[in-house]
C-alpha positions as a printed Julia matrix, in Angstrom:
90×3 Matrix{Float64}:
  90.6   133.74   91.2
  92.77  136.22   89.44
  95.46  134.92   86.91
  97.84  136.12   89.33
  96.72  134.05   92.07
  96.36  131.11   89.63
 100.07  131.54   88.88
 101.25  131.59   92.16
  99.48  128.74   93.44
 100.96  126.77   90.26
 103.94  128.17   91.43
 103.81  127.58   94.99
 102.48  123.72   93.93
 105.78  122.94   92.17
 108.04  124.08   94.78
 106.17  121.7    96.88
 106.12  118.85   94.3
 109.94  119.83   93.62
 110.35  119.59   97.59
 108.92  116.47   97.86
 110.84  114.68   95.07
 114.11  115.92   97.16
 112.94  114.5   100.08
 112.28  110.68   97.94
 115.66  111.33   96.68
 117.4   111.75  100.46
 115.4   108.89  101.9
 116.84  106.75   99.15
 119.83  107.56   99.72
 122.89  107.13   96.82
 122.92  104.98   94.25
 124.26  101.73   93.72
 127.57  101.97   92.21
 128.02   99.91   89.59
 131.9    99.45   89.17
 131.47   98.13   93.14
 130.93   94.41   91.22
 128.79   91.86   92.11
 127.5    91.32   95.78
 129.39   87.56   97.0
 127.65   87.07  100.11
 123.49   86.44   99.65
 121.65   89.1   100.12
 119.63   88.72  103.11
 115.7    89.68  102.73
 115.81   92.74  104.95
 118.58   94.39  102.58
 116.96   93.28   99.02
 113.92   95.1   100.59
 115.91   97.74  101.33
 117.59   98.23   98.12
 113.88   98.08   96.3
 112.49  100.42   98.55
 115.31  103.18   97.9
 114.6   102.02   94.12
 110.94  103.06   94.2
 112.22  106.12   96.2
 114.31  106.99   93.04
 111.88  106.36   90.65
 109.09  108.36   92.42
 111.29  111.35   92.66
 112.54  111.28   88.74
 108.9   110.87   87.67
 107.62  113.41   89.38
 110.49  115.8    88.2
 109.37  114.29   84.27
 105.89  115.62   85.3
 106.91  118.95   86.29
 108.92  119.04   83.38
 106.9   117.83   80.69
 103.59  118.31   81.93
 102.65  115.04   81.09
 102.29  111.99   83.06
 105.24  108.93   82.32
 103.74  106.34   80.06
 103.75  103.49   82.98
 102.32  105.56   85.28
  99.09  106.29   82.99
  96.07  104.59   83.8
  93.86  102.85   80.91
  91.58  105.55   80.25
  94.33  107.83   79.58
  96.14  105.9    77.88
  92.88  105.52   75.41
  92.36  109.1    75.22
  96.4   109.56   73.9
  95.6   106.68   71.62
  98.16  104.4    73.04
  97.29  100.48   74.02
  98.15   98.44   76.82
């Protein structure tokens, strides 16, 4: 493989990674505002799962832009071996 090809399929990789955070970020769909106060009826189950899912949506999508990024993998997304190997404990 030629270090042209290598670039482009780096290349080509991050506009897919880049795609797919875009997609997390539509499925979740807007943020909560926060000046919108506090909710006064109960939340039923169906919309607290909701609202997590479209959480983990959001924080899928901004990790994977950190990685992309920074070329290094978020700190609570590291696994214990490589969290040894930067010296780091759990």
């Amino acid at each position: 493989m030629t270090a042209k090809t290598m670039h482009q399929t780096e290349a080509d990789l991050r506009a897919v990674l880049t795609t797919l955070a875009e997609r997390w970020e539509q499925m979740a769909g807007p943020a909560p505002d926060p000046n919108e106060g506090l909710f006064v009826n109960e939340v039923t189950p169906a919309e607290s799962a909701r609202v997590e899912r479209a959480n983990t949506y959001r924080t899928a999508a901004r990790d994977l832009r950190d990685v992309l990024r920074t070329g290094r993998i978020p700190h609570p997304l590291m696994t214990d071996a490589e969290l040894e190997k930067h010296g780091a404990t759990s």
